Amino acid sequence: MPSAVFQLPLAVDQSAAGEERNPAAAVKARPVLIRKGPPVTVRELPPPTPVPGISWVGAHGGAGATTFAGALGGVDVGHAWPDVPQGEPGDILLLARTHLAGLQAASKALDSLRTGRHPAGLRLVALVLVADAPGRLPPELWRRVRVLRAAVRTFSVPWIAQWRVGKPAPKAPRSVVELAALIPARTESPTGP
């Protein structure tokens, strides 16, 4: 049985009594389509099933998700939350550079996780702070890093000059070796970069 289609106007023409109309004040009526048919049933979806593995999440663009996923494994999801129902791992390593904007972005992302403003099925494994330049941090940035370290498990990755030009480091820093231990071994054969 075909469903019936009805049109309802959204605005009524008030000039039927012969009054002069102001065209600027006129509202153009648009039809609204309402389809009659069987009632729609809404069913609640089960919570997403966690997928094994690690998602690298950049708190901001350029945080290093692509570099770390390529070097250590895991899934690069850019600077968005993983889509667990679509098969991306719900365990996340949140990355941020150690410049002011990066540390602020990390704080905002951590606040979203703390207050539950994130998709279901996510679990923060650690925050990874990646040096934005060689050398020591200025005191005002170091204070921000200490606050973040007090809130969550944090790894600090020093400046790796070779990574800047796409080459492997001759010796991985200790923090990178510790991060590698958090990445589950691949069970399937890699399909490429």
CSV table of N, CA and C in Angstrom, one decimal, residues 2 30 45 54 59 83 85 139:
chain,number,residue,atom,x,y,z
A,2,PRO,N,0.8,2.1,-1.0
A,2,PRO,CA,1.7,3.3,-1.1
A,2,PRO,C,1.3,4.3,0.1
A,30,ARG,N,6.8,27.5,2.3
A,30,ARG,CA,7.5,26.3,1.8
A,30,ARG,C,6.7,25.1,2.2
A,45,LEU,N,20.7,1.1,20.9
A,45,LEU,CA,21.9,0.4,20.4
A,45,LEU,C,22.8,0.0,21.6
A,54,ILE,N,45.6,0.5,19.9
A,54,ILE,CA,45.7,1.8,20.4
A,54,ILE,C,45.4,2.8,19.3
A,59,ALA,N,45.9,16.2,20.2
A,59,ALA,CA,45.0,17.2,20.8
A,59,ALA,C,44.9,18.4,19.9
A,83,ASP,N,36.4,6.4,16.3
A,83,ASP,CA,35.1,6.0,16.1
A,83,ASP,C,35.0,4.5,16.4
A,85,PRO,N,32.5,2.4,17.2
A,85,PRO,CA,31.6,1.5,16.5
A,85,PRO,C,32.1,1.2,15.0
A,139,PRO,N,60.0,28.4,31.9
A,139,PRO,CA,59.3,28.2,33.1
A,139,PRO,C,57.7,28.2,33.1
